[in-house]
PDB file of C-alpha atoms and ligand atoms in Angstrom:
ATOM      1  CA  MET A   1      24.134  92.057  10.861  1.00  0.00           C
ATOM      2  CA  SER A   2      24.391  91.057  14.464  1.00  0.00           C
ATOM      3  CA  HIS A   3      27.474  90.731  16.604  1.00  0.00           C
ATOM      4  CA  GLU A   4      28.721  87.223  17.230  1.00  0.00           C
ATOM      5  CA  LEU A   5      30.756  85.427  19.841  1.00  0.00           C
ATOM      6  CA  GLY A   6      34.024  84.486  18.122  1.00  0.00           C
ATOM      7  CA  LYS A   7      35.395  80.993  18.450  1.00  0.00           C
ATOM      8  CA  LEU A   8      37.728  80.446  21.395  1.00  0.00           C
ATOM      9  CA  PRO A   9      41.157  79.653  19.867  1.00  0.00           C
ATOM     10  CA  TYR A  10      41.948  76.890  22.429  1.00  0.00           C
ATOM     11  CA  SER A  11      40.130  74.488  24.736  1.00  0.00           C
ATOM     12  CA  TYR A  12      38.741  75.519  28.143  1.00  0.00           C
ATOM     13  CA  ASP A  13      41.536  73.697  29.961  1.00  0.00           C
ATOM     14  CA  ALA A  14      44.358  74.965  27.711  1.00  0.00           C
ATOM     15  CA  LEU A  15      45.454  77.695  30.143  1.00  0.00           C
ATOM     16  CA  GLU A  16      45.609  75.400  33.195  1.00  0.00           C
ATOM     17  CA  PRO A  17      46.937  75.665  35.838  1.00  0.00           C
ATOM     18  CA  TYR A  18      47.004  79.459  35.550  1.00  0.00           C
ATOM     19  CA  ILE A  19      43.378  79.841  34.486  1.00  0.00           C
ATOM     20  CA  ASP A  20      41.137  76.909  35.363  1.00  0.00           C
ATOM     21  CA  ALA A  21      38.808  75.229  32.878  1.00  0.00           C
ATOM     22  CA  GLN A  22      35.627  75.988  34.818  1.00  0.00           C
ATOM     23  CA  THR A  23      36.395  79.717  34.944  1.00  0.00           C
ATOM     24  CA  MET A  24      37.214  79.716  31.220  1.00  0.00           C
ATOM     25  CA  GLU A  25      33.982  77.972  30.301  1.00  0.00           C
ATOM     26  CA  LEU A  26      31.753  80.206  32.417  1.00  0.00           C
ATOM     27  CA  HIS A  27      33.615  83.334  31.375  1.00  0.00           C
ATOM     28  CA  TYR A  28      33.289  82.573  27.673  1.00  0.00           C
ATOM     29  CA  THR A  29      29.882  80.864  27.432  1.00  0.00           C
ATOM     30  CA  LYS A  30      28.020  82.914  30.045  1.00  0.00           C
ATOM     31  CA  HIS A  31      29.696  86.289  30.561  1.00  0.00           C
ATOM     32  CA  HIS A  32      30.980  87.015  27.053  1.00  0.00           C
ATOM     33  CA  GLN A  33      27.903  85.478  25.401  1.00  0.00           C
ATOM     34  CA  GLY A  34      25.753  87.614  27.691  1.00  0.00           C
ATOM     35  CA  TYR A  35      27.462  90.815  26.527  1.00  0.00           C
ATOM     36  CA  VAL A  36      26.951  89.798  22.889  1.00  0.00           C
ATOM     37  CA  ASN A  37      23.258  89.030  23.455  1.00  0.00           C
ATOM     38  CA  ASN A  38      22.630  92.270  25.349  1.00  0.00           C
ATOM     39  CA  LEU A  39      24.477  94.318  22.719  1.00  0.00           C
ATOM     40  CA  ASN A  40      22.414  92.801  19.898  1.00  0.00           C
ATOM     41  CA  ASN A  41      19.269  93.356  21.901  1.00  0.00           C
ATOM     42  CA  ALA A  42      20.115  97.035  22.470  1.00  0.00           C
ATOM     43  CA  LEU A  43      20.889  97.545  18.764  1.00  0.00           C
ATOM     44  CA  SER A  44      17.835  95.650  17.516  1.00  0.00           C
ATOM     45  CA  LYS A  45      15.658  98.760  17.350  1.00  0.00           C
ATOM     46  CA  ASN A  46      18.376 100.814  15.592  1.00  0.00           C
ATOM     47  CA  PRO A  47      18.973  99.095  12.245  1.00  0.00           C
ATOM     48  CA  GLU A  48      21.367 101.820  11.043  1.00  0.00           C
ATOM     49  CA  LEU A  49      23.675 101.171  14.020  1.00  0.00           C
ATOM     50  CA  SER A  50      23.621  97.428  13.478  1.00  0.00           C
ATOM     51  CA  LYS A  51      25.862  97.988  10.436  1.00  0.00           C
ATOM     52  CA  TRP A  52      28.587  99.589  12.543  1.00  0.00           C
ATOM     53  CA  LYS A  53      31.637  97.639  13.554  1.00  0.00           C
ATOM     54  CA  ILE A  54      32.194  97.269  17.281  1.00  0.00           C
ATOM     55  CA  GLU A  55      35.248  99.582  17.096  1.00  0.00           C
ATOM     56  CA  ASP A  56      33.121 102.298  15.455  1.00  0.00           C
ATOM     57  CA  LEU A  57      30.405 102.069  18.094  1.00  0.00           C
ATOM     58  CA  LEU A  58      32.879 102.369  20.974  1.00  0.00           C
ATOM     59  CA  SER A  59      34.916 105.172  19.327  1.00  0.00           C
ATOM     60  CA  HIS A  60      31.775 107.229  18.687  1.00  0.00           C
ATOM     61  CA  LEU A  61      29.537 106.604  21.680  1.00  0.00           C
ATOM     62  CA  ASP A  62      28.385 110.227  21.368  1.00  0.00           C
ATOM     63  CA  ARG A  63      26.655 109.252  18.105  1.00  0.00           C
ATOM     64  CA  VAL A  64      24.751 106.396  19.733  1.00  0.00           C
ATOM     65  CA  PRO A  65      21.235 107.417  20.849  1.00  0.00           C
ATOM     66  CA  GLU A  66      21.151 108.242  24.537  1.00  0.00           C
ATOM     67  CA  SER A  67      18.443 105.651  25.196  1.00  0.00           C
ATOM     68  CA  ILE A  68      20.848 102.801  24.404  1.00  0.00           C
ATOM     69  CA  ARG A  69      24.227 104.485  24.974  1.00  0.00           C
ATOM     70  CA  SER A  70      24.890 102.862  28.366  1.00  0.00           C
ATOM     71  CA  ALA A  71      23.850  99.454  27.073  1.00  0.00           C
ATOM     72  CA  VAL A  72      26.187  99.803  24.073  1.00  0.00           C
ATOM     73  CA  ARG A  73      29.032 101.131  26.196  1.00  0.00           C
ATOM     74  CA  ASN A  74      28.771  98.315  28.759  1.00  0.00           C
ATOM     75  CA  ASN A  75      27.837  95.367  26.557  1.00  0.00           C
ATOM     76  CA  GLY A  76      29.673  96.490  23.428  1.00  0.00           C
ATOM     77  CA  GLY A  77      32.699  97.116  25.631  1.00  0.00           C
ATOM     78  CA  GLY A  78      32.220  93.701  27.238  1.00  0.00           C
ATOM     79  CA  HIS A  79      32.122  92.052  23.809  1.00  0.00           C
ATOM     80  CA  TYR A  80      35.131  93.942  22.433  1.00  0.00           C
ATOM     81  CA  ASN A  81      37.253  93.597  25.585  1.00  0.00           C
ATOM     82  CA  HIS A  82      36.730  89.843  25.828  1.00  0.00           C
ATOM     83  CA  SER A  83      37.381  89.329  22.111  1.00  0.00           C
ATOM     84  CA  ILE A  84      40.771  91.008  22.585  1.00  0.00           C
ATOM     85  CA  PHE A  85      41.365  89.076  25.816  1.00  0.00           C
ATOM     86  CA  TRP A  86      40.858  85.588  24.341  1.00  0.00           C
ATOM     87  CA  SER A  87      43.049  86.345  21.323  1.00  0.00           C
ATOM     88  CA  THR A  88      45.921  87.642  23.444  1.00  0.00           C
ATOM     89  CA  LEU A  89      46.060  84.577  25.704  1.00  0.00           C
ATOM     90  CA  ALA A  90      47.620  81.248  24.721  1.00  0.00           C
ATOM     91  CA  PRO A  91      48.807  78.049  26.389  1.00  0.00           C
ATOM     92  CA  ALA A  92      52.107  78.565  28.238  1.00  0.00           C
ATOM     93  CA  ASN A  93      54.952  78.256  25.732  1.00  0.00           C
ATOM     94  CA  SER A  94      58.557  79.238  26.275  1.00  0.00           C
ATOM     95  CA  SER A  95      58.937  80.507  22.699  1.00  0.00           C
ATOM     96  CA  ASN A  96      56.038  82.952  23.141  1.00  0.00           C
ATOM     97  CA  ASN A  97      56.703  84.390  26.603  1.00  0.00           C
ATOM     98  CA  ALA A  98      58.068  87.866  25.876  1.00  0.00           C
ATOM     99  CA  PRO A  99      57.372  90.781  23.528  1.00  0.00           C
ATOM    100  CA  SER A 100      59.090  90.659  20.142  1.00  0.00           C
ATOM    101  CA  GLY A 101      59.881  92.938  17.210  1.00  0.00           C
ATOM    102  CA  ASN A 102      58.832  96.601  17.327  1.00  0.00           C
ATOM    103  CA  LEU A 103      56.926  96.089  20.550  1.00  0.00           C
ATOM    104  CA  CYS A 104      60.014  94.801  22.307  1.00  0.00           C
ATOM    105  CA  ASP A 105      61.959  97.900  21.184  1.00  0.00           C
ATOM    106  CA  ALA A 106      59.158 100.285  22.184  1.00  0.00           C
ATOM    107  CA  ILE A 107      58.857  98.722  25.650  1.00  0.00           C
ATOM    108  CA  ASP A 108      62.613  98.919  26.235  1.00  0.00           C
ATOM    109  CA  SER A 109      62.777 102.532  25.113  1.00  0.00           C
ATOM    110  CA  GLN A 110      59.684 103.713  27.020  1.00  0.00           C
ATOM    111  CA  PHE A 111      59.790 101.628  30.192  1.00  0.00           C
ATOM    112  CA  GLY A 112      63.488 100.759  30.403  1.00  0.00           C
ATOM    113  CA  SER A 113      62.744  97.021  30.452  1.00  0.00           C
ATOM    114  CA  PHE A 114      59.980  94.476  30.044  1.00  0.00           C
ATOM    115  CA  SER A 115      60.167  93.879  33.771  1.00  0.00           C
ATOM    116  CA  ASN A 116      59.334  97.550  34.523  1.00  0.00           C
ATOM    117  CA  CYS A 117      56.495  97.423  32.018  1.00  0.00           C
ATOM    118  CA  LYS A 118      55.116  94.297  33.708  1.00  0.00           C
ATOM    119  CA  ASP A 119      55.353  95.923  37.159  1.00  0.00           C
ATOM    120  CA  GLN A 120      53.360  98.914  35.946  1.00  0.00           C
ATOM    121  CA  LEU A 121      50.713  96.690  34.349  1.00  0.00           C
ATOM    122  CA  CYS A 122      50.380  94.694  37.572  1.00  0.00           C
ATOM    123  CA  SER A 123      50.102  97.873  39.558  1.00  0.00           C
ATOM    124  CA  ALA A 124      47.354  99.211  37.254  1.00  0.00           C
ATOM    125  CA  ALA A 125      45.514  95.884  37.612  1.00  0.00           C
ATOM    126  CA  LEU A 126      45.805  95.812  41.402  1.00  0.00           C
ATOM    127  CA  SER A 127      44.882  99.441  42.005  1.00  0.00           C
ATOM    128  CA  ARG A 128      41.660  99.302  39.980  1.00  0.00           C
ATOM    129  CA  PHE A 129      38.963  99.487  42.666  1.00  0.00           C
ATOM    130  CA  GLY A 130      36.098  97.096  41.904  1.00  0.00           C
ATOM    131  CA  SER A 131      35.616  95.744  38.402  1.00  0.00           C
ATOM    132  CA  GLY A 132      37.588  96.785  35.351  1.00  0.00           C
ATOM    133  CA  TRP A 133      40.635  96.205  33.211  1.00  0.00           C
ATOM    134  CA  ALA A 134      44.342  97.086  33.054  1.00  0.00           C
ATOM    135  CA  TRP A 135      45.576  97.964  29.560  1.00  0.00           C
ATOM    136  CA  LEU A 136      48.624  98.401  27.419  1.00  0.00           C
ATOM    137  CA  ALA A 137      47.505 100.822  24.703  1.00  0.00           C
ATOM    138  CA  LEU A 138      48.900 103.000  21.948  1.00  0.00           C
ATOM    139  CA  ASN A 139      47.917 106.562  22.817  1.00  0.00           C
ATOM    140  CA  LYS A 140      47.061 109.514  20.585  1.00  0.00           C
ATOM    141  CA  VAL A 141      50.709 110.497  20.161  1.00  0.00           C
ATOM    142  CA  ASN A 142      51.725 106.945  19.279  1.00  0.00           C
ATOM    143  CA  ARG A 143      53.333 106.133  22.612  1.00  0.00           C
ATOM    144  CA  LEU A 144      52.655 103.081  24.720  1.00  0.00           C
ATOM    145  CA  GLU A 145      50.508 103.843  27.710  1.00  0.00           C
ATOM    146  CA  ILE A 146      49.495 101.735  30.719  1.00  0.00           C
ATOM    147  CA  LEU A 147      46.118 102.578  32.187  1.00  0.00           C
ATOM    148  CA  SER A 148      43.124 100.998  33.793  1.00  0.00           C
ATOM    149  CA  THR A 149      39.455 101.411  32.952  1.00  0.00           C
ATOM    150  CA  ALA A 150      36.358 100.820  35.078  1.00  0.00           C
ATOM    151  CA  ASN A 151      33.639  98.301  34.245  1.00  0.00           C
ATOM    152  CA  GLN A 152      33.797  97.334  30.534  1.00  0.00           C
ATOM    153  CA  ASP A 153      35.186 100.627  29.259  1.00  0.00           C
ATOM    154  CA  ASN A 154      37.878 100.377  26.575  1.00  0.00           C
ATOM    155  CA  PRO A 155      40.701 102.836  25.795  1.00  0.00           C
ATOM    156  CA  ILE A 156      39.347 103.083  22.227  1.00  0.00           C
ATOM    157  CA  SER A 157      36.593 105.362  23.567  1.00  0.00           C
ATOM    158  CA  ASP A 158      39.343 107.836  24.551  1.00  0.00           C
ATOM    159  CA  GLY A 159      41.020 107.747  21.140  1.00  0.00           C
ATOM    160  CA  MET A 160      43.623 105.134  22.046  1.00  0.00           C
ATOM    161  CA  CYS A 161      44.269 101.780  20.449  1.00  0.00           C
ATOM    162  CA  PRO A 162      44.119  98.821  22.883  1.00  0.00           C
ATOM    163  CA  ILE A 163      47.035  96.391  22.541  1.00  0.00           C
ATOM    164  CA  PHE A 164      45.943  94.003  25.280  1.00  0.00           C
ATOM    165  CA  GLY A 165      44.086  94.059  28.561  1.00  0.00           C
ATOM    166  CA  ILE A 166      43.938  92.109  31.810  1.00  0.00           C
ATOM    167  CA  ASP A 167      40.397  91.406  33.002  1.00  0.00           C
ATOM    168  CA  VAL A 168      40.226  92.124  36.734  1.00  0.00           C
ATOM    169  CA  TRP A 169      36.523  91.487  37.223  1.00  0.00           C
ATOM    170  CA  GLU A 170      36.110  88.876  39.968  1.00  0.00           C
ATOM    171  CA  HIS A 171      34.387  86.579  37.433  1.00  0.00           C
ATOM    172  CA  ALA A 172      37.798  86.244  35.736  1.00  0.00           C
ATOM    173  CA  TYR A 173      39.529  84.718  38.752  1.00  0.00           C
ATOM    174  CA  TYR A 174      37.358  84.190  41.836  1.00  0.00           C
ATOM    175  CA  LEU A 175      36.760  80.415  41.524  1.00  0.00           C
ATOM    176  CA  LYS A 176      40.474  79.657  41.612  1.00  0.00           C
ATOM    177  CA  TYR A 177      42.032  82.667  43.325  1.00  0.00           C
ATOM    178  CA  GLN A 178      39.159  84.006  45.499  1.00  0.00           C
ATOM    179  CA  ASN A 179      40.297  87.417  46.826  1.00  0.00           C
ATOM    180  CA  ARG A 180      43.919  86.971  45.683  1.00  0.00           C
ATOM    181  CA  ARG A 181      43.838  89.235  42.644  1.00  0.00           C
ATOM    182  CA  ALA A 182      47.625  89.698  42.769  1.00  0.00           C
ATOM    183  CA  ASP A 183      48.202  85.938  42.374  1.00  0.00           C
ATOM    184  CA  TYR A 184      45.874  85.856  39.361  1.00  0.00           C
ATOM    185  CA  VAL A 185      47.489  88.908  37.726  1.00  0.00           C
ATOM    186  CA  ASN A 186      50.974  87.444  38.180  1.00  0.00           C
ATOM    187  CA  ALA A 187      49.819  84.057  36.878  1.00  0.00           C
ATOM    188  CA  ILE A 188      48.334  85.511  33.728  1.00  0.00           C
ATOM    189  CA  PHE A 189      51.799  86.554  32.544  1.00  0.00           C
ATOM    190  CA  ASN A 190      52.456  82.833  31.980  1.00  0.00           C
ATOM    191  CA  VAL A 191      49.710  82.620  29.359  1.00  0.00           C
ATOM    192  CA  LEU A 192      50.014  85.894  27.439  1.00  0.00           C
ATOM    193  CA  ASN A 193      50.254  85.401  23.692  1.00  0.00           C
ATOM    194  CA  TRP A 194      53.153  87.772  22.974  1.00  0.00           C
ATOM    195  CA  LYS A 195      53.252  86.863  19.287  1.00  0.00           C
ATOM    196  CA  GLU A 196      49.697  88.114  18.900  1.00  0.00           C
ATOM    197  CA  ILE A 197      50.233  91.106  21.218  1.00  0.00           C
ATOM    198  CA  SER A 198      53.374  92.152  19.305  1.00  0.00           C
ATOM    199  CA  GLU A 199      51.441  91.866  16.052  1.00  0.00           C
ATOM    200  CA  ARG A 200      48.572  93.954  17.429  1.00  0.00           C
ATOM    201  CA  TYR A 201      51.108  96.655  18.344  1.00  0.00           C
ATOM    202  CA  SER A 202      52.628  96.684  14.850  1.00  0.00           C
ATOM    203  CA  ASN A 203      49.172  96.844  13.254  1.00  0.00           C
ATOM    204  CA  ALA A 204      48.129  99.678  15.590  1.00  0.00           C
ATOM    205  CA  CYS A 205      51.230 101.682  14.599  1.00  0.00           C
ATOM    206  CA  VAL A 206      50.480 101.205  10.905  1.00  0.00           C
ATOM    207  CA  LEU A 207      46.858 102.222  11.421  1.00  0.00           C
ATOM    208  CA  ALA A 208      47.788 105.269  13.509  1.00  0.00           C
ATOM    209  CA  SER A 209      50.292 106.398  10.920  1.00  0.00           C
ATOM    210  CA  ALA A 210      47.731 105.987   8.105  1.00  0.00           C
ATOM    211  CA  LEU A 211      45.203 108.077  10.043  1.00  0.00           C
ATOM    212  CA  ARG A 212      47.664 110.944  10.397  1.00  0.00           C
ATOM    213  CA  HIS A 213      48.303 111.185   6.635  1.00  0.00           C
TER     214      HIS A 213
HETATM  215 MN1   MN B   1      35.428  89.137  31.972  1.00  0.00          MN
END
């Protein structure tokens, strides 16, 4: 079994004007595809690992042979992070522009308001030096946590469950926004798929609760 690039759930221009079509196409067909190819290449000499799901590889990097551990961490992370990213974006839609259900309640109770939560996410995205991601994750004690990771690291490698992430590599925004990362990060809030993100949160809670029993 090899890892595959999932289908993009919308067209390259669907997130315009917030994310331009050229960036989307390059990001998906070159960057994400590159991570998938490099991951499969790294795993090709380890048939036993090729049966592992991407989540299992990234949660147990210590069990991956040292000779390919960095390649799996970087390219497996790149594949997993971008798969989450595409699924948690959607064309701007006023009926899908805020958290709902359990996630809405958890954000209000932990951050005071969605607006505070957004500010903290933006701050995590802007303070990441160089390339990386800002995340909303469910941590080991089942609380929401905002954090950033370097490169293509994912919170799953630290025992957390990623709810959604903002890609702050320059390849995600440079063509349209150049050095203005703050403009890109603010713009992306117009195209977050809160239905999907809220569902990912509910599923993560169910999974976490099952693991504890
Ligand atoms: Mn990217």
